[in-house]
Structure formats: C-alpha cells, structure tokens
Amino acid sequence: MSEISRQPSSYSYRLHKTSDEESLTPKAFVRLFLRTWPYLKPQWKHLLVWSSARFLIEIIWVFAALVAFDLFNNKVLVGEKLESSQVTLLFLDDSYRSYVPDQTNETVEQEQGEAPMLTRVQRAEVRDRLLILFGIAGVFIFMLSPAIDYYRTWILQRVNQFLRVTMVERAEHLSLRYHSNARTGDAIYRLYQDSAMITSVIERILLEPLVAIGQVFFSFFVLCLFSPVLGLMFIGGIIPMVWLIVWYTPRLQIRSRRARTTNSDLTSRIQEGFAAIRIIKANRADPILRQRFNQDSRTALDAAFYLRVESILMRMLLMLLVGLMMIATQYLTAGWTMAEDPTFLAGSVALVGFTIWNFGAFQAVQSRTSEFLLNGMDLVRIWTVLQDMSVGLDRSFFLLDLEPDVVDDEDAVPIPEPILKITYTDVTFGYDPDRPILKGINLAADVGTITAIVGTTGSGKSTLMSLLLRLYDPDSGSIAINGIDLTHLQIDSLRAGVAIALQQNTLFATSVADNIAYATADVDRAAIEAAARVACADEFIRTMAQGYDTELGERGGKLSTGQRQRLSIARAVVRDTPILILDEPTASLDAETEHRVLANLAEWGRQRIVFVITHRLSTIRNADQIAFLEDGEIVELGNHETLMAISDGRYRRFVSAEVEVTSASESVQ
Amino acid sequence: MSDITTNGTGSTPKFDDRLDTETRISNLEVAGILDRCLRLLGAVPKLFCSKLVLSALAIIPGLYYQWIPKIVIDNVILQKAVEETETPFPPHMAPLVNVITGLSPMETLAVITAVLLVLLFVVGRGGTYAYFSQGEDSATQSENQMNQGGSETSGIIGLADSFVQIRLSQQLTNHLRTTLFQRMARLPMTTLDDHRIGDAVYRVMYDAPMVPGMCYKVTLEPIFMIIGAMISLYLMHYSYGDVAPELVWVAAMMIPCALLVTVPFSALARRVQQDSRAAGAATTNAIEESLGNISAVQSLGGMGREKDRIDKHSNESFRRYRHIKIVNILLEFATLFLLVGMAFWVTIFATDLIIAGDMSPGDFGVLFGIATSLGGTAVGLGRFWIELQGNAAAVRRVFFFIDLPSEEHGASLPKVGPLSDSVKIEDVDFTYPDGRVALRNINLSLKPGELVAIVGPTGAGKTSLAYLVPAYLTPSRGRVLFDGKDTREINLDSLRDQVSYVFQEHLLMSESIRANLLLVNLQASDAEIHDALTTAGAMDFVNALPDGVDTILGRSGDTLSVGQKQRLCIARGLIRDTSVLILDEPTAALDPQTENALVNALRQAAKGKLVIVIAHRLSTIRQADRIVFLEDGEITDIGNHHDLMSDPDGRYRRFVELQAGNVG
C-alpha cells in the first residue's frame, strides 16, 4: 500500500507479545487512574468551578432551545397565541396571550374569529423579542465558553506541570546506576507525551462517560417500555460487542505501548545522534545514521499506524453491529406501525406517550435508538482512548516508582564541620555487582593533605571518587567523614561539601560565568573571577568577545579541551568546599599551564582534603600520599619516596616508564 | 539558565535559539512555504490520488442517507404511493425509486432494508477516525498531527479512506523529517556549536509533523468544503428555485467578509505559534542538557537547580501555548460574530416571507439549514488561512534548517582517492565567524607514511589546523591541497572518505560495541573489528565484558571508564582504514604504559598512511617523524624531535624542558 509497508520493518500487523509488552491487569488499570488523583487534587477547586461552569452552559443551551422551539415554530411561524409564561418572558402585553381575561376578549375575536391567532405585526414582534432574548443568551454563552475553555487549558496545564516537575525531580535524583542504562530521549518522551495523558483524565473518566452512560440507560429504559422485544434484541447485540471490546482491550494496550516505546527510541536516536554529531561527521557516518534514523522513524510510524488500525477495526466491527441493530429496529417498528399494534406499556401514557404504534411513536423510537446506540459507541471511543492513556500514565508512573538507590537516611545529619578525616574501609563496589570494580579498598586522608590516585586505565580511580560523592553506594564496606558513615549524612549537604572537577569537562550552553558558578548559589562576579584566576582561565576568558558573559556553544563547544578543562577546575574552586576532587585535571593542558594551575591549586588547597587522579608525575610527586590502584585494589600506598623504595614495586615501574621518556629527551640535549 | 525574556522583536534571540533568530515571516513567505509543502505531495502521488478518490466516494452515501428516511416515512409508514410524492426525488435516486414504484409498503420496507444493509457494509454509518488524547501544549499534539487520518464515512470505503490518509500523513512527515535530519547532520562544524540538541529533537519530532496538515489545508479540505457548499446550493436551487436568491449572495459575501476579519490575525497567529514552539524547544533543551549530563549534574549537586530550570521552561512553554488559545478565541469571536449575524439575518428574512405567507413554516428549517451550512463553509474558508499559519510557523522551523547553508558536498565535483602524494596547506589564515583569529599564515606539506605531531600550548589552534585537512573548516585565506587538488573544488564526501578523525571527546552510542564500530564502516568484518580493537588496546577489556563486542553500552558509554571509552573511539577511527588518520589528543586519559603501547601499535598499523596526532605527552610526540609546533595560530617550529631540540632558543625546546623539568 505504501512505501512504509514495503520497507522491511520490525513490526507487522501480526501481534506477537513479548515479555515487556504485557497488557495491564484490570486492577492495575484502575489503580493507574486512581494514582492520578494526587496530581489533580491541588487543582480540585478549579476543576470543580470549571466543571460546574461547563454544566451551567449546557443547561442554558437546553433551556434556551426548549423555550425557543415552541415560541419559534408554533408562535412565530404558525401564529398561535402565547402561553402566559411566554408572554411574561418576552415582556409582551395581554393581547398576545392565548387565554385572556373577559374584558379584552372582544378585541381579539374581532380580528381573528373563533381561533385566536397573532397578527402579522405581533408575530414579527414576538420574533424580534425572541431574537433579542436569544442574542443576550448567545452573547453570554459566546463570552463564557471560550473563557471556560481557556480556564480548562490553564488548569490542565498546571496538573501536567506538577506531574512533569515531579518526574524531573525523580529523574534528577535517580542514581547513575539507573541513568547509565536509560536513554535521555526516553526521559524526554516520558516527560512530554506520556505525562500529557494526565490532562485528559477528568474528562475521559468522569465527565464524558457520565453523560454517555446516563443517556444509554435512559434511552434503553424508554425503549423497553415501548417494546421488550427491542430491549431483548439490544441485549443480544450487546453481548458480542462486549466480547469484542474485551478481546481488543489488551491488543490496544500492547499496540499503544509499542507506539510509545518506538517513538521514545526515535527520540533517543535523534538526541544521541546530535550529541555525537561531530563523531558522525568525522567518520562520514551520516548516511548510516540517516538510514538508522529512517528505519527507526518508519518503525515508530508503523507502530502508530497499527495502533490506529486496531482502534479503527474495532470501531468498524462495532459499527457494523450497531448498524445491524438500527436497521432491525427500523424494520420491526415500521412493521408494527403499519399494523398499528399497541405499545408495551400502552396504559402508562405518561411514560411512553403513545398507546399504539403510529408515526409519532416510530419517530420517537428511531431517535431513542440512535441516541442509545451512538452514546454506546461514544463509550467505546472513550474506552479506546483510555487504553492509550493508561499506557502513557503507566510509563509516567514507572519513572516515579523507581526508588533512588541512594537516599537520605531518616535521621541523616549534615556534613560535620570542620572536616578532619576521610576513611574508606573495606570498600567493594561494582556497577554490575557480579563484576566488582573496587575490591576491599582501605584509604584514609587527613585535612591539609593531597592524595594522588594513580593507576592504569580502567583500574577504578574515578569510581573510587564517585563513591565519596555518593553517586553510588558501596556494595560492602563503608566510607566515613570524621568517623560518620556517609550513609548517615544528608546527600545534599555532602555534595555541597565536595567540589569536583570532572574528567569529562561537562559544560552547559550558557555563559562562561554561569558555567563557573553552576554548582554554587549566590556567588558574585569577583569570586567567579578569582576562581578563574586560580584555574588560569581568566586570561583566555578575557580575550573572548563578551568576556565572562560569552555564551558557550552546545556542550561547551567553541572552546578547546584545555580551556574547558580550566573552566571545569574553576567551577570546582569557586565552590570553596572543604573537600576537592580533581579527576585528571591537567591531562589536556600544556606543561607550562599545568605547572601554573597546579601551583595555584596547591596554595589554594592548604586547609582542605584534596584528591587528584592523575598520570602526571609532576603532580603525583607533590602529593602527601599516593594510592596506586590496580584492578580495583590499592596495591601500594605511601608517599613518593616510600613507594620508590620498594624494589620492583608497581609504582616504581610506573615512574620509570615515564622517566625513560624524559631521560631520552634529556639525552638529546 | 538562559533568561526568558518577553520583549518581542524578531531580531533579539528569545528562548534558546541562537541560529534561528529571525523568525518573522510575511504572508508572501507563507505562500512560499505552502508551495514547498505542496511539492512534497509529489513524493506520494499514489497515496494522495487514492485519498482524493476515496474522499470523493465518501460523499456519495450522504446523498442516499438523506433520502431514505423520507421514503420510509412517506412510502412505508404513511403508506403513500411513490408516484404521489409531491417533491420530486433528485436524479441520483431514480434507480431506487424505479424499483420501489408500485410495491406495497411492506415490500418497499424489505427493499429499503436490503439497500441499507448493503450500504452498511460498503460505507457504514457515520465517520471514522482514530484520535487519541493529547496534552495542552504544542509538542504533545504532534502525535495526532503526524498520524491524522479519518473518513467522512465508515464501512469498507471508510476503512480504506482512513488507512490511506494515516499512511499519507505519516509519509509526508517521514519524508520531511528525514530530510531535516540529514541536513542538520551536514551543518558545518562552526554552525553545530550553536545548535542545541534538544532543539533538534523538537524540530524533528514536533515541528515536522505539522506538514501533513499544511498539505491538507490547501488541497483536500477546501476542495471538499467547496463541494459541500455546491451540494447545498444545488439542493436549495432544486427545491426552492429562485425564491431566495439573496441567500446565495449573502453566503457568497461571507467569504470575503470572513477573510477580511481573519487575515489581519495571520501575523499574530504565526507569532504565537512560533513562540510556543520555541519555548517548547527551550524546555526540551533544558531536559536534554540536564539528563544528558546527569553524572555531572549529580556530581556538582545541581539537581535542585536543574529541576527549577526545567520547571521554569516548562511553565513558560505552557504559558506560550495559552497565547495560541487566546488568539484562537479572538478569532472565534470574530467569525462567530459574522456567522451569528448571518443567522439572525436569515431568520428575519425567512420569517418575514413566512409571516407574509409567501413560504410555508416547513420551509424555514430547510432554508436555515442550507444557509448556515453555506455560511459555515465561508467562515471555514476564512479561518483556514489562519489555521494554516500555525502549520506554517512550525514548518518554517523545519525549512529553516533545511535551507541553512550546509556544506556544499559538490556531487558534481571531481572525487579524490586515497592520499598518494601529499596534503599541502598554503598561506592559510583562518578566522572564526565571531572574529577570533585561529590560524595565521600556515604553510605545511604532509606526506603519506608520516607520523606528524601537532604540538603547542592550549588554545594555540592545533585543532583548527587539523580541521583543515578534512575541510571541517575552510580557510579564510590561502588553500588546502589534497593530492594537488584544492579541497574546495573536490567532492567533500570523497575527501572525508579518506580521513578518519578521532576527537578529544569520547562519545559512544548506547548500542553494542559492534554497532558503534559498524556505525562508521558497515562493511567491517569480524576480523577487522578484532584488529581495530587490538590495535587500540581495547581487546582485553572488551573480552572481559559479559557479552564481549556485543555488550550494549550504557548511555554515552557510561559504564566504561574514560580511558576505555577513549580506546573504543580510537578503534572506531581505525576501522575505517583510511589513508589519513587524525588523532586529537587521543591519549589524554591513558596511563603512560597503555599510551606507549598504543602509539607503537598505531605506527605498525598506519604504515603508508598519513597520521596526524595532536598531543601534549612527550612520549607520544617523540615518536613523530615531524613535529609542528604551533603558538598563537602560527607555526613557529617544524622538524623532528632531534632537530628541534638542537635549537637552543626554539619554542619547542622550551616546551620540552618545561615538561621534563616537571618530571626531573
């Protein structure tokens, strides 16, 4: 049928359930909607006012139609006289009244004879007044409806905003263990598309079904009074309809979940593609990326298509049943009408209005039947939409249900002051518990000391430091500050006490000053500049077009790695914390700059506990202690002299590898 | 973090946009966008024609369903003979009327029931649509836009009609967003710095889906609106002759009136749409930046701050969406005023005739119905121009990037093969668009088989110099020759096929290691993957991973250490096996032993190739055949380590001594 379906795609119409595509149990389905209440609750007053206003408008409409129908059709168009109440409503005089007191009766009879009718002038007058009345009601409704619609948007946006922000907050606090397996595009999709489903909850599960259900039951009741045969036929027709709905419900949910999953994958594809765009360009991978994008895009579109196919097919089958019932009703009632059979509850005229099947009864049954069936179809539509919503809500709540691994203890205390000592005791940790990265680490660092962490790539140096920030908690063993276990400290207070210059040099697309002050509240320009000077960043910042106010590119683009590294260091320095961690702070700096930065940092770090992860000998040698890491274990610990004294020591070998190069260069001289 | 300002001049960047800052467009430009959208239909001719035919078919059942109840009432229930009916049946009813003429009411009922059953299967009753819940901002409504489809009818025709339209909508969207994605990936490096990732997501995911609507609003919708109006006119003429020609004139007048009322809104309608989308993109940027850098955010304790930032942006995007609502409400007022005015006039006009006895009361309903349907069409035509503005504003955002100067890939230009002679850089200056001078008077000749190190203080222009080779940057002055051909005059794709560039950042996709390597060379065999990983020193740790090369990496490879990621990136650079390999500080995160091994392996693997390494490490630099020392954008020294060290005042020597001094 189309290019899309010709492409090899991972989804065809045939439905194969996979384990992560389970449909919701009825209990879970109900629970999902109940769970939306806490997010709706803060707006309950607004929701109530809005629903009432909507209801009020409906009533005004019904009332206006009721009033106008008789006045217009029978009075204006035909010319009958008005009822007393109608005369009062339109502020007319008694000459319009159908039943008039004796004294004025003569004048009417003079003109119209025995059947009192309105004059042409009077009919025009009634019409004019009716139009004025309608105009007033119309203006009121036309003013109110958009206002109510706007109000609705405002309320629902607040509901959605609340859910979004709650989700963001949860996502921000989820441990990196979660994030390292999650994709950013997926979070974007959940925050936007999935969370938006909450805006429809009130209308789809309360307002719309209530009206439709009311109509269905009322119509069904009246139809039964006309003829129980019809009632039985409808019940007979409803059984396969219900069966169809029950059969389709899990299919709709599975389709909806696929549509959402594939679209979220597509979002991730774009996000990752552009995050790595330079790599893509450099490797001429754009045709391959485009092809993958196109495939993901088609897969997502196919999934969305099949969700709609499912929904349309179900609707179509139900429509067929409904159509058959309508035709059958028409056939039966037309036959009864021609035979002039009595209606079922002929005696109770008040309820049915017709004793025998006649034209009026036929018309009444026709309109009741379509009301009954069309409202029934509306319920099916709502049900279909609810399945999609439930899946969206499920995906939103999934994020909220994730408990951060790292949480504050109930009686957590702030970080102690002053900080004197940090101790690692028998710490073991692995991102995947089966593959430990750190094994039985013991390490202590005192205030006023610099600890260098040295070791081969992948030996666990950065991980060791991320445990100190409680980005992860150790699998066993403990880390303590002044003897207090980290798990007893408030996470926010802990992280406020530790500044880190990251190896990845993550910068944000804002101004230079904002980037330096990123992790510090209320910091003035002088402090920012001072920190930049410590990091030797001030000099290049001043040459930039707007100095400290220069906006950086995406992920800090436009700067060289060495410049980014220095901003990253300045960001750590400006926080003025008792603990400082530098992760490969100078790897991309030239020797001269490195020298100056390190000298500044040594001066600045006097009363602090400093950890430096580095390969540079010049940095290592100045450390008070050196922890040499290999395969997640500290194999040697001590200062430069001590470690060099170990013959055949690992550190010694490491140093000689470096010195070899240097001596080679010296020999040239 | 970036301030949300409400001052509305088009030239000052609002929201997060740095590239797309001139967002105002004229009505004429909208017409241009419209034209381009219509051309997109050329990509899906079959689907579009099918939709057109099916939609036309969908009109037919309405014509029958209108008359059948009349037959049921008059000729069945009221048992009139068909011949006695006062108002004549329209011509298209003739076959059916012929069949039932002379039948008894019961037989007529049977025939009608049979006809209804057939109609039920073919065209069903009522319309078809698949419309799911959406949110209260522009982004969350894209899903319904992208998959819009439905039919005025159901049954078999309705089924086909809806499916065709959904596919049509999807294809149009897919076509546009794939083009957009491709163009964005081809933006020049200097432009990419200013391109926000979240913005790209927004444009591809939420702006592009507005294109089907744009196509329908100028094709299918007006066509069927006008057909509907013509049917109304025909019916009116058929039944009422020339009783009320004024009605037709009034309805016709409604079209210009409606346009007169609505057109002044068009600039405003575009503006609020654009702002809502820009605010949405800013929200996406905030979420993307915050969660994409979550490890940094958490390490720096920025969670609260990020939450507040997203909160603020999200609130702003909701607020901007409400502005769209307000404009729509104003528009509704204006057009409703017209429509209501017309309804009042028709009422007065018709009732006057009825009161005067020129028409029967029964005629009012018919006349009123036809008049409002005509008026509705007129107002609909007036409003559709405004609705179009919303789509136009979104689609403009897509076309903006499609039109942005991207690298001229010069398909017609001559291609180059593997480097055989030399890369020559002649008298090159390079100045960034913002005026920063990066390179000055560069002259350099590089030959295959050489290992060249570019050395110098940070910010000296090393990366800019390396960027010249694959033409990521084009010189402001002078030229770069690849095997004697100016890089501006050769096919860019063929040039880049010869160059692998390994960056300082190490970005990996959250896919398997294998997929990451295949990303750059789909044809790579297992053996080549193995070789590349071995040369890059990555084989050991890859083998230690649970699924080896098929291990799925966490986001941006988060579960690996920086050094490990760096080695995978190097392997990715090697697997393309190009004649030029550029490594931009590839070894910063590696320990000296690993690095030494790597450089040795590189030398072995890179025989006959040109290898350019940007490095600070002496151990790496020393192995280079030639060293290019760069300072403040100028080359101060060129030569091998030995030669350069023998110049007592050389910049390079000073550089080495500093490094050595640190060690010694």
GROMACS .gro file of N, CA and C in nm, chain A residues 519-580:
model
  186
  519ALA      N    1   2.750   2.522   4.011
  519ALA     CA    2   2.714   2.441   4.127
  519ALA      C    3   2.709   2.523   4.255
  520THR      N    4   2.716   2.653   4.243
  520THR     CA    5   2.724   2.737   4.361
  520THR      C    6   2.616   2.843   4.357
  521ALA      N    7   2.538   2.849   4.462
  521ALA     CA    8   2.435   2.952   4.467
  521ALA      C    9   2.496   3.083   4.515
  522ASP      N   10   2.439   3.193   4.476
  522ASP     CA   11   2.477   3.325   4.525
  522ASP      C   12   2.628   3.348   4.525
  523VAL      N   13   2.685   3.344   4.410
  523VAL     CA   14   2.827   3.373   4.405
  523VAL      C   15   2.845   3.498   4.320
  524ASP      N   16   2.927   3.590   4.369
  524ASP     CA   17   2.939   3.716   4.295
  524ASP      C   18   3.049   3.707   4.190
  525ARG      N   19   3.051   3.806   4.104
  525ARG     CA   20   3.143   3.806   3.991
  525ARG      C   21   3.288   3.803   4.037
  526ALA      N   22   3.317   3.870   4.149
  526ALA     CA   23   3.454   3.874   4.198
  526ALA      C   24   3.502   3.734   4.231
  527ALA      N   25   3.416   3.655   4.298
  527ALA     CA   26   3.453   3.519   4.336
  527ALA      C   27   3.474   3.434   4.211
  528ILE      N   28   3.386   3.455   4.111
  528ILE     CA   29   3.399   3.379   3.987
  528ILE      C   30   3.534   3.410   3.921
  529GLU      N   31   3.567   3.538   3.918
  529GLU     CA   32   3.693   3.576   3.853
  529GLU      C   33   3.813   3.525   3.931
  530ALA      N   34   3.801   3.527   4.064
  530ALA     CA   35   3.911   3.477   4.146
  530ALA      C   36   3.933   3.329   4.118
  531ALA      N   37   3.825   3.254   4.109
  531ALA     CA   38   3.836   3.111   4.082
  531ALA      C   39   3.897   3.089   3.944
  532ALA      N   40   3.855   3.171   3.849
  532ALA     CA   41   3.909   3.158   3.714
  532ALA      C   42   4.059   3.185   3.714
  533ARG      N   43   4.101   3.275   3.800
  533ARG     CA   44   4.245   3.304   3.806
  533ARG      C   45   4.322   3.185   3.864
  534VAL      N   46   4.266   3.122   3.967
  534VAL     CA   47   4.331   3.003   4.023
  534VAL      C   48   4.348   2.898   3.913
  535ALA      N   49   4.244   2.883   3.829
  535ALA     CA   50   4.248   2.780   3.726
  535ALA      C   51   4.319   2.827   3.599
  536CYS      N   52   4.381   2.947   3.604
  536CYS     CA   53   4.446   3.005   3.487
  536CYS      C   54   4.351   3.016   3.369
  537ALA      N   55   4.223   3.040   3.398
  537ALA     CA   56   4.124   3.051   3.290
  537ALA      C   57   4.095   3.198   3.260
  538ASP      N   58   4.123   3.283   3.358
  538ASP     CA   59   4.092   3.426   3.345
  538ASP      C   60   4.152   3.483   3.217
  539GLU      N   61   4.278   3.444   3.190
  539GLU     CA   62   4.348   3.503   3.076
  539GLU      C   63   4.277   3.480   2.943
  540PHE      N   64   4.228   3.356   2.920
  540PHE     CA   65   4.164   3.334   2.790
  540PHE      C   66   4.019   3.384   2.791
  541ILE      N   67   3.956   3.383   2.909
  541ILE     CA   68   3.818   3.434   2.915
  541ILE      C   69   3.815   3.580   2.874
  542ARG      N   70   3.915   3.655   2.919
  542ARG     CA   71   3.917   3.799   2.889
  542ARG      C   72   3.934   3.828   2.741
  543THR      N   73   3.994   3.732   2.669
  543THR     CA   74   4.010   3.757   2.525
  543THR      C   75   3.884   3.723   2.447
  544MET      N   76   3.786   3.663   2.513
  544MET     CA   77   3.664   3.624   2.442
  544MET      C   78   3.576   3.747   2.419
  545ALA      N   79   3.486   3.735   2.321
  545ALA     CA   80   3.412   3.852   2.275
  545ALA      C   81   3.341   3.926   2.388
  546GLN      N   82   3.267   3.855   2.472
  546GLN     CA   83   3.198   3.922   2.582
  546GLN      C   84   3.255   3.881   2.717
  547GLY      N   85   3.380   3.839   2.719
  547GLY     CA   86   3.442   3.801   2.845
  547GLY      C   87   3.363   3.695   2.918
  548TYR      N   88   3.334   3.723   3.044
  548TYR     CA   89   3.263   3.626   3.127
  548TYR      C   90   3.118   3.605   3.083
  549ASP      N   91   3.067   3.696   3.002
  549ASP     CA   92   2.928   3.682   2.959
  549ASP      C   93   2.916   3.614   2.823
  550THR      N   94   3.027   3.568   2.770
  550THR     CA   95   3.022   3.498   2.641
  550THR      C   96   2.941   3.369   2.657
  551GLU      N   97   2.848   3.350   2.562
  551GLU     CA   98   2.768   3.227   2.565
  551GLU      C   99   2.848   3.115   2.501
  552LEU      N  100   2.851   3.000   2.567
  552LEU     CA  101   2.922   2.887   2.510
  552LEU      C  102   2.831   2.812   2.415
  553GLY      N  103   2.891   2.732   2.327
  553GLY     CA  104   2.812   2.650   2.236
  553GLY      C  105   2.757   2.529   2.308
  554GLU      N  106   2.683   2.447   2.234
  554GLU     CA  107   2.625   2.326   2.291
  554GLU      C  108   2.735   2.240   2.353
  555ARG      N  109   2.712   2.191   2.474
  555ARG     CA  110   2.809   2.110   2.549
  555ARG      C  111   2.945   2.180   2.556
  556GLY      N  112   2.943   2.314   2.562
  556GLY     CA  113   3.067   2.389   2.575
  556GLY      C  114   3.147   2.398   2.447
  557GLY      N  115   3.081   2.374   2.334
  557GLY     CA  116   3.152   2.386   2.206
  557GLY      C  117   3.215   2.524   2.191
  558LYS      N  118   3.304   2.540   2.099
  558LYS     CA  119   3.379   2.663   2.070
  558LYS      C  120   3.503   2.677   2.158
  559LEU      N  121   3.517   2.593   2.260
  559LEU     CA  122   3.637   2.602   2.342
  559LEU      C  123   3.725   2.481   2.313
  560SER      N  124   3.855   2.501   2.331
  560SER     CA  125   3.943   2.385   2.316
  560SER      C  126   3.934   2.303   2.444
  561THR      N  127   3.980   2.179   2.438
  561THR     CA  128   3.971   2.092   2.555
  561THR      C  129   4.045   2.151   2.675
  562GLY      N  130   4.160   2.208   2.647
  562GLY     CA  131   4.237   2.267   2.756
  562GLY      C  132   4.161   2.380   2.823
  563GLN      N  133   4.089   2.457   2.745
  563GLN     CA  134   4.011   2.568   2.801
  563GLN      C  135   3.894   2.515   2.882
  564ARG      N  136   3.830   2.412   2.828
  564ARG     CA  137   3.718   2.353   2.901
  564ARG      C  138   3.764   2.297   3.034
  565GLN      N  139   3.881   2.234   3.028
  565GLN     CA  140   3.934   2.175   3.149
  565GLN      C  141   3.956   2.281   3.257
  566ARG      N  142   4.003   2.395   3.215
  566ARG     CA  143   4.030   2.501   3.313
  566ARG      C  144   3.900   2.559   3.369
  567LEU      N  145   3.798   2.569   3.285
  567LEU     CA  146   3.668   2.616   3.337
  567LEU      C  147   3.613   2.516   3.438
  568SER      N  148   3.634   2.391   3.409
  568SER     CA  149   3.587   2.286   3.498
  568SER      C  150   3.657   2.297   3.634
  569ILE      N  151   3.785   2.327   3.630
  569ILE     CA  152   3.859   2.343   3.755
  569ILE      C  153   3.809   2.467   3.829
  570ALA      N  154   3.788   2.575   3.755
  570ALA     CA  155   3.738   2.698   3.818
  570ALA      C  156   3.603   2.672   3.884
  571ARG      N  157   3.522   2.590   3.820
  571ARG     CA  158   3.390   2.560   3.875
  571ARG      C  159   3.403   2.488   4.009
  572ALA      N  160   3.505   2.402   4.020
  572ALA     CA  161   3.526   2.333   4.147
  572ALA      C  162   3.581   2.429   4.252
  573VAL      N  163   3.671   2.514   4.207
  573VAL     CA  164   3.737   2.605   4.302
  573VAL      C  165   3.640   2.706   4.361
  574VAL      N  166   3.549   2.757   4.277
  574VAL     CA  167   3.461   2.864   4.322
  574VAL      C  168   3.369   2.816   4.434
  575ARG      N  169   3.354   2.687   4.446
  575ARG     CA  170   3.261   2.637   4.547
  575ARG      C  171   3.321   2.645   4.687
  576ASP      N  172   3.453   2.656   4.694
  576ASP     CA  173   3.516   2.680   4.823
  576ASP      C  174   3.476   2.575   4.926
  577THR      N  175   3.488   2.450   4.890
  577THR     CA  176   3.444   2.342   4.978
  577THR      C  177   3.563   2.280   5.050
  578PRO      N  178   3.538   2.212   5.162
  578PRO     CA  179   3.649   2.151   5.236
  578PRO      C  180   3.711   2.030   5.165
  579ILE      N  181   3.637   1.971   5.072
  579ILE     CA  182   3.693   1.856   5.000
  579ILE      C  183   3.696   1.890   4.851
  580LEU      N  184   3.809   1.860   4.788
  580LEU     CA  185   3.822   1.889   4.645
  580LEU      C  186   3.870   1.762   4.574
   0.00000   0.00000   0.00000
